[in-house]
Coordinates of C-alpha atoms in Angstrom, one line a residue:
X1 CA -7.6 -28.6 6.1
X2 CA -9.1 -28.3 2.7
X3 CA -12.2 -26.5 4.1
X4 CA -9.9 -24.1 6.0
X5 CA -8.2 -23.4 2.7
X6 CA -11.6 -22.9 1.0
X7 CA -12.7 -20.5 3.8
X8 CA -9.4 -18.6 3.5
X9 CA -9.9 -18.3 -0.3
X10 CA -13.4 -17.1 0.2
X11 CA -12.3 -14.5 2.7
X12 CA -9.5 -13.3 0.4
X13 CA -11.9 -12.6 -2.5
X14 CA -14.4 -10.4 -0.7
X15 CA -14.7 -6.7 0.1
X16 CA -16.4 -5.3 3.2
X17 CA -19.4 -3.2 2.2
X18 CA -21.5 -0.9 4.3
X19 CA -23.2 -2.5 7.3
X20 CA -20.3 -5.0 7.8
X21 CA -21.5 -7.6 5.4
X22 CA -18.8 -9.6 3.6
X23 CA -20.4 -10.0 0.2
X24 CA -19.1 -11.4 -3.1
X25 CA -18.9 -8.7 -5.7
X26 CA -21.2 -9.8 -8.5
X27 CA -18.2 -10.1 -10.8
X28 CA -16.9 -12.9 -8.6
X29 CA -20.0 -15.1 -9.1
X30 CA -18.8 -16.5 -12.5
X31 CA -15.5 -17.2 -10.9
X32 CA -17.1 -19.3 -8.2
X33 CA -18.7 -21.4 -10.9
X34 CA -15.5 -21.7 -12.9
X35 CA -16.6 -19.4 -15.6
X36 CA -14.6 -16.7 -17.4
X37 CA -16.2 -14.1 -19.6
X38 CA -13.8 -12.2 -21.9
X39 CA -15.0 -8.7 -22.3
X40 CA -14.8 -7.6 -26.0
X41 CA -13.7 -4.1 -27.1
X42 CA -16.6 -1.8 -27.8
X43 CA -17.2 1.9 -27.8
X44 CA -18.8 3.2 -24.6
X45 CA -22.3 4.5 -24.9
X46 CA -21.8 6.8 -21.9
X47 CA -19.6 9.9 -21.5
X48 CA -15.9 9.2 -21.7
X49 CA -13.0 11.3 -20.5
X50 CA -9.3 11.0 -21.3
X51 CA -6.7 9.7 -18.9
X52 CA -3.2 10.9 -19.7
X53 CA -0.3 8.7 -18.5
X54 CA 2.9 9.5 -20.4
X55 CA 2.0 9.6 -24.1
X56 CA -1.2 7.5 -23.7
X57 CA -4.9 7.8 -23.6
X58 CA -7.2 5.4 -21.8
X59 CA -11.0 5.5 -21.7
X60 CA -12.7 5.9 -18.3
X61 CA -16.4 6.1 -17.6
X62 CA -17.9 9.2 -16.0
X63 CA -21.1 8.1 -14.2
X64 CA -23.5 11.0 -13.7
X65 CA -26.6 9.2 -12.7
X66 CA -27.6 8.7 -9.0
X67 CA -25.5 5.9 -7.5
X68 CA -27.5 2.7 -7.1
X69 CA -27.8 1.1 -3.6
X70 CA -27.3 -2.6 -3.0
X71 CA -30.4 -4.4 -1.7
X72 CA -28.6 -7.7 -0.8
X73 CA -27.7 -7.3 2.8
X74 CA -31.2 -6.5 4.1
X75 CA -32.7 -9.2 1.9
X76 CA -30.4 -11.9 3.2
X77 CA -30.9 -10.8 6.8
X78 CA -34.6 -11.1 6.5
X79 CA -34.8 -14.3 4.5
X80 CA -32.0 -16.7 5.7
X81 CA -33.4 -18.9 8.5
X82 CA -31.5 -20.7 11.3
X83 CA -32.1 -24.0 9.5
X84 CA -30.6 -22.7 6.3
X85 CA -27.5 -21.4 8.2
X86 CA -27.0 -24.8 9.7
X87 CA -27.5 -26.5 6.4
X88 CA -24.9 -24.3 4.7
X89 CA -22.4 -24.7 7.5
X90 CA -22.8 -28.5 7.5
X91 CA -22.5 -28.5 3.7
X92 CA -19.2 -26.6 4.0
X93 CA -17.8 -28.6 6.8
X94 CA -18.6 -32.0 5.5
X95 CA -17.7 -31.3 1.9
X96 CA -14.2 -32.6 1.1
X97 CA -13.9 -31.1 -2.4
X98 CA -12.1 -27.8 -2.9
X99 CA -14.5 -26.7 -5.7
X100 CA -18.0 -27.8 -6.7
X101 CA -18.1 -29.9 -9.8
X102 CA -20.2 -28.8 -12.8
X103 CA -22.0 -31.2 -15.2
X104 CA -21.0 -28.8 -18.0
X105 CA -19.6 -25.3 -18.5
X106 CA -21.8 -22.4 -18.9
X107 CA -22.0 -21.0 -22.5
X108 CA -20.7 -17.5 -23.2
X109 CA -24.3 -16.4 -23.7
X110 CA -25.3 -17.9 -20.3
X111 CA -22.3 -16.3 -18.6
X112 CA -23.2 -12.9 -20.0
X113 CA -26.8 -13.2 -18.8
X114 CA -25.4 -14.3 -15.4
X115 CA -23.4 -11.1 -15.1
X116 CA -26.4 -8.9 -16.0
X117 CA -28.7 -10.7 -13.7
X118 CA -26.1 -10.4 -10.9
X119 CA -26.2 -6.6 -11.2
X120 CA -30.0 -6.7 -11.2
X121 CA -30.0 -9.0 -8.1
X122 CA -27.7 -6.7 -6.2
X123 CA -29.1 -3.3 -7.2
X124 CA -32.6 -3.8 -8.5
X125 CA -33.9 -6.4 -6.1
X126 CA -34.5 -9.0 -8.7
X127 CA -34.9 -12.4 -7.0
X128 CA -35.6 -16.0 -8.1
X129 CA -39.2 -17.0 -7.7
X130 CA -38.1 -20.2 -5.9
X131 CA -34.9 -21.3 -4.2
X132 CA -32.2 -23.6 -5.8
X133 CA -33.1 -27.3 -5.4
X134 CA -30.5 -28.9 -3.3
X135 CA -31.1 -32.6 -4.1
X136 CA -32.0 -34.7 -7.2
X137 CA -35.6 -34.5 -8.2
X138 CA -37.9 -33.5 -11.1
X139 CA -35.6 -30.5 -11.9
X140 CA -33.5 -29.6 -14.9
X141 CA -31.1 -27.6 -12.7
X142 CA -30.2 -28.5 -9.1
X143 CA -27.2 -28.9 -6.7
X144 CA -26.6 -32.4 -5.4
X145 CA -25.3 -31.5 -2.0
X146 CA -24.2 -35.0 -1.2
X147 CA -22.1 -35.3 -4.3
X148 CA -21.3 -31.6 -4.5
X149 CA -22.1 -31.4 -8.2
X150 CA -24.2 -28.7 -10.0
X151 CA -26.3 -30.4 -12.6
X152 CA -27.1 -28.0 -15.5
X153 CA -29.8 -28.6 -18.1
X154 CA -28.7 -29.6 -21.6
X155 CA -30.8 -26.8 -22.9
X156 CA -29.9 -23.1 -22.3
X157 CA -30.5 -22.1 -18.7
X158 CA -33.4 -19.8 -18.0
X159 CA -33.1 -16.5 -16.2
X160 CA -34.8 -18.0 -13.2
X161 CA -32.3 -20.8 -13.0
X162 CA -29.4 -18.3 -13.3
X163 CA -31.0 -16.2 -10.5
X164 CA -31.2 -19.3 -8.4
X165 CA -27.5 -19.8 -9.0
X166 CA -26.6 -16.3 -8.0
X167 CA -28.9 -16.3 -5.0
X168 CA -27.3 -19.6 -3.7
X169 CA -23.8 -18.2 -3.8
X170 CA -24.8 -15.0 -2.1
X171 CA -26.4 -17.0 0.7
X172 CA -23.4 -19.2 1.0
X173 CA -21.1 -16.2 1.2
X174 CA -23.4 -14.5 3.8
X175 CA -23.3 -17.5 6.1
X176 CA -19.6 -18.1 5.7
X177 CA -18.8 -14.5 6.2
X178 CA -20.0 -14.9 9.8
X179 CA -17.2 -17.4 10.3
X180 CA -14.5 -15.1 9.0
X181 CA -13.0 -12.9 11.8
X182 CA -12.9 -9.4 10.3
X183 CA -9.7 -7.5 10.7
X184 CA -10.0 -5.3 13.8
X185 CA -9.3 -1.6 13.3
X186 CA -6.8 -0.4 15.8
X187 CA -6.3 3.1 17.2
X188 CA -3.2 3.5 15.1
X189 CA -5.0 2.6 11.9
X190 CA -6.3 5.4 9.7
X191 CA -10.1 5.5 9.2
X192 CA -11.7 4.1 6.1
X193 CA -12.8 7.5 4.9
X194 CA -9.2 8.7 5.1
X195 CA -7.9 5.7 3.3
X196 CA -10.5 6.3 0.5
X197 CA -9.4 9.9 0.3
X198 CA -5.7 9.0 0.0
X199 CA -6.5 6.3 -2.6
X200 CA -8.6 8.7 -4.7
X201 CA -5.8 11.3 -4.6
X202 CA -3.3 8.7 -5.8
X203 CA -5.5 7.8 -8.8
X204 CA -6.0 11.4 -9.5
X205 CA -2.2 12.2 -9.5
X206 CA -1.1 9.2 -11.5
X207 CA -4.0 8.7 -13.9
X208 CA -5.7 12.1 -13.9
X209 CA -9.0 10.5 -13.0
X210 CA -11.8 11.7 -10.7
X211 CA -13.2 8.6 -9.0
X212 CA -15.9 10.5 -7.1
X213 CA -18.6 9.0 -9.3
X214 CA -17.4 5.4 -9.1
X215 CA -18.5 2.7 -6.7
X216 CA -16.1 2.3 -3.8
X217 CA -15.2 -0.9 -1.8
X218 CA -12.8 -0.9 1.1
X219 CA -11.2 -3.8 3.0
X220 CA -8.8 -3.7 5.9
X221 CA -6.5 -6.8 6.1
X222 CA -3.0 -8.1 6.5
X223 CA -1.7 -8.5 2.9
X224 CA 2.0 -8.4 2.4
X225 CA 3.2 -9.7 5.7
X226 CA 1.9 -10.4 9.2
X227 CA 3.6 -7.1 10.3
X228 CA 2.0 -4.9 7.7
X229 CA -1.7 -4.3 7.8
X230 CA -3.2 -2.5 4.7
X231 CA -6.3 -0.9 3.4
X232 CA -7.4 -2.1 -0.1
X233 CA -9.6 0.4 -2.0
X234 CA -11.4 -0.6 -5.2
X235 CA -13.0 2.0 -7.5
X236 CA -15.2 0.8 -10.4
X237 CA -18.3 1.8 -12.3
X238 CA -21.6 0.9 -10.8
X239 CA -23.1 -2.2 -12.5
X240 CA -19.8 -3.0 -14.0
X241 CA -20.8 -6.6 -14.7
X242 CA -23.5 -5.3 -17.1
X243 CA -20.9 -3.3 -18.9
X244 CA -18.7 -6.4 -19.0
X245 CA -21.5 -8.6 -20.4
X246 CA -22.3 -6.0 -23.1
X247 CA -18.7 -6.0 -24.2
X248 CA -18.2 -2.4 -23.0
X249 CA -14.8 -1.3 -21.9
X250 CA -14.3 0.2 -18.4
X251 CA -11.5 0.7 -16.0
X252 CA -11.1 -0.5 -12.4
X253 CA -8.6 1.1 -10.0
X254 CA -7.2 -0.7 -7.0
X255 CA -5.1 1.1 -4.4
X256 CA -3.3 -0.4 -1.4
X257 CA -2.2 1.7 1.5
X258 CA -0.3 1.2 4.7
X259 CA -3.1 1.2 7.4
X260 CA -1.0 3.1 9.9
X261 CA 0.7 5.8 7.8
X262 CA -1.6 6.1 4.9
X263 CA 1.3 5.6 2.5
X264 CA 0.2 4.3 -0.9
X265 CA 2.2 1.2 -1.8
X266 CA 0.3 0.1 -4.9
X267 CA -1.8 1.9 -7.4
X268 CA -3.1 -0.3 -10.3
X269 CA -5.5 0.2 -13.2
X270 CA -7.1 -2.8 -14.9
X271 CA -8.9 -3.1 -18.2
X272 CA -10.5 -6.4 -19.0
X273 CA -10.8 -5.5 -22.7
X274 CA -7.1 -4.9 -23.1
X275 CA -5.3 -7.4 -25.3
X276 CA -1.8 -8.0 -24.1
X277 CA 1.2 -8.4 -26.5
X278 CA 3.8 -10.9 -25.2
X279 CA 7.3 -9.7 -25.3
X280 CA 9.6 -11.8 -27.4
X281 CA 13.4 -12.3 -26.7
X282 CA 14.3 -9.9 -29.5
X283 CA 11.8 -7.3 -28.3
X284 CA 13.1 -7.6 -24.8
X285 CA 16.6 -6.9 -26.1
X286 CA 15.4 -3.8 -27.9
X287 CA 13.7 -2.6 -24.7
X288 CA 16.9 -3.0 -22.7
X289 CA 18.6 -0.7 -25.2
X290 CA 15.7 1.8 -25.5
X291 CA 16.1 4.6 -22.9
X292 CA 12.5 5.9 -23.6
X293 CA 11.1 3.2 -21.3
X294 CA 13.1 4.4 -18.4
X295 CA 12.3 8.0 -19.2
X296 CA 8.6 7.2 -19.3
X297 CA 8.8 5.6 -15.8
X298 CA 10.8 8.5 -14.4
X299 CA 8.3 11.0 -15.7
X300 CA 5.4 9.1 -14.0
X301 CA 7.2 9.2 -10.7
X302 CA 8.5 12.8 -10.9
X303 CA 6.0 14.7 -13.0
X304 CA 2.8 12.7 -12.3
X305 CA 3.3 11.6 -8.7
X306 CA 5.4 14.6 -7.8
X307 CA 8.4 12.8 -6.2
X308 CA 11.1 15.3 -5.3
X309 CA 13.7 13.0 -3.7
X310 CA 16.8 12.4 -5.7
X311 CA 16.8 9.3 -7.9
X312 CA 19.9 7.1 -7.5
X313 CA 19.2 4.7 -10.4
X314 CA 16.5 3.7 -12.9
X315 CA 16.7 0.5 -14.9
X316 CA 14.8 -2.1 -16.9
X317 CA 14.3 -5.4 -15.0
X318 CA 13.8 -8.3 -17.3
X319 CA 11.3 -10.8 -16.0
X320 CA 10.2 -13.9 -18.1
X321 CA 6.8 -14.0 -16.4
X322 CA 6.1 -10.3 -17.3
X323 CA 7.4 -10.9 -20.8
X324 CA 4.6 -13.4 -21.3
X325 CA 2.1 -10.8 -19.7
X326 CA 3.4 -8.1 -22.1
X327 CA 4.5 -5.9 -19.2
X328 CA 7.8 -4.0 -18.9
X329 CA 9.1 -3.4 -15.4
X330 CA 11.2 -0.3 -14.6
X331 CA 12.8 -0.2 -11.1
X332 CA 13.5 3.3 -9.8
X333 CA 15.7 3.5 -6.7
X334 CA 15.9 6.7 -4.6
X335 CA 18.9 8.0 -2.7
X336 CA 17.3 7.1 0.6
X337 CA 16.8 3.5 -0.5
X338 CA 13.1 3.7 -1.3
X339 CA 12.0 2.2 -4.6
X340 CA 9.3 2.5 -7.2
X341 CA 8.4 -0.3 -9.5
X342 CA 6.6 0.9 -12.6
X343 CA 4.8 -1.8 -14.7
X344 CA 4.3 -0.4 -18.3
X345 CA 2.2 -2.1 -21.0
X346 CA 4.0 -3.2 -24.1
X347 CA 4.3 -1.6 -26.7
X348 CA 2.3 1.5 -25.6
X349 CA 4.3 2.5 -22.6
X350 CA 1.1 3.1 -20.6
X351 CA 1.2 2.6 -16.9
X352 CA -0.7 -0.4 -15.4
X353 CA 0.7 -0.5 -11.9
X354 CA 3.0 1.6 -9.7
X355 CA 4.4 -0.1 -6.6
X356 CA 6.2 1.8 -3.8
X357 CA 8.5 0.3 -1.2
X358 CA 9.7 2.8 1.4
X359 CA 13.2 2.6 2.7
X360 CA 13.5 0.5 5.9
X361 CA 13.4 2.7 9.0
X362 CA 16.7 2.9 11.0
X363 CA 16.3 2.3 14.7
X364 CA 18.8 4.2 16.7

């Protein structure tokens, strides 16, 4: 059961890339090894345009260079042997732990190098000179497969050791991806190209951002319920992990659409460098009496998104969890029963997420 849970978790964190390979985004590698790198605020060294979203400005990268191409899929197809496939499958099936133990945590410096090397592994073809050792021996860094423990050297890890780490997880993911049944596209589902087009249009409307120069990942899966299949579209700068490791701010856009109708049900922008301000009880009380929060949300829905249907009500919805996250939720209900849920950052009133829930269809 635990291994099934691990397999489900693995499947839930991957995006389908060209060629059908389910591959971990390089940003996920530190997560796999229980590492978190906090991106620091820094001025971008590349061109920056302004995103307007109701009295706010947010930096977004404009990538003008030729888009890099991932080299991972062809490399893994050519180098993974049948014996290695069996080894990884046995390791996964026989391992009773939900996560691999670590002899120590990676330092921030090691984590940042891991991010940069991950991008070089994916886009530049940088590979370790030798594979990761999978048993104890005369090594400073190895994985004890029997105990399922990564043993790290007490000294700083070398680039080669970090590349071995990255390569191992891409190999695991490649093998396990063959065990995950991909969501089958049906005749009634819109095509990936259409989903990307609708997603890009939503980001353009809401955030005034042209995502044509950003890297695109698309995944078709059942997300909210077994009855509703969705497309998830991710837009982010190429080599985003290198930016993250260098402390450079960048934005990522995630759009979720109904796979049958193409209706956008979630448009979210994330900024790893953003420092949230928790909402205190007194601040929450002030927000409940401040009509400008509701006005800001209404303007996003009507002026930015272009919603023309009559609005029945718009109100602040207090949520203790979102108070801790520094997010203000404004619920907008239309006359036909459809709703928008705008999540605004506190205290700036900038939009982080806009959710749409269409009114239930009435069957005659």
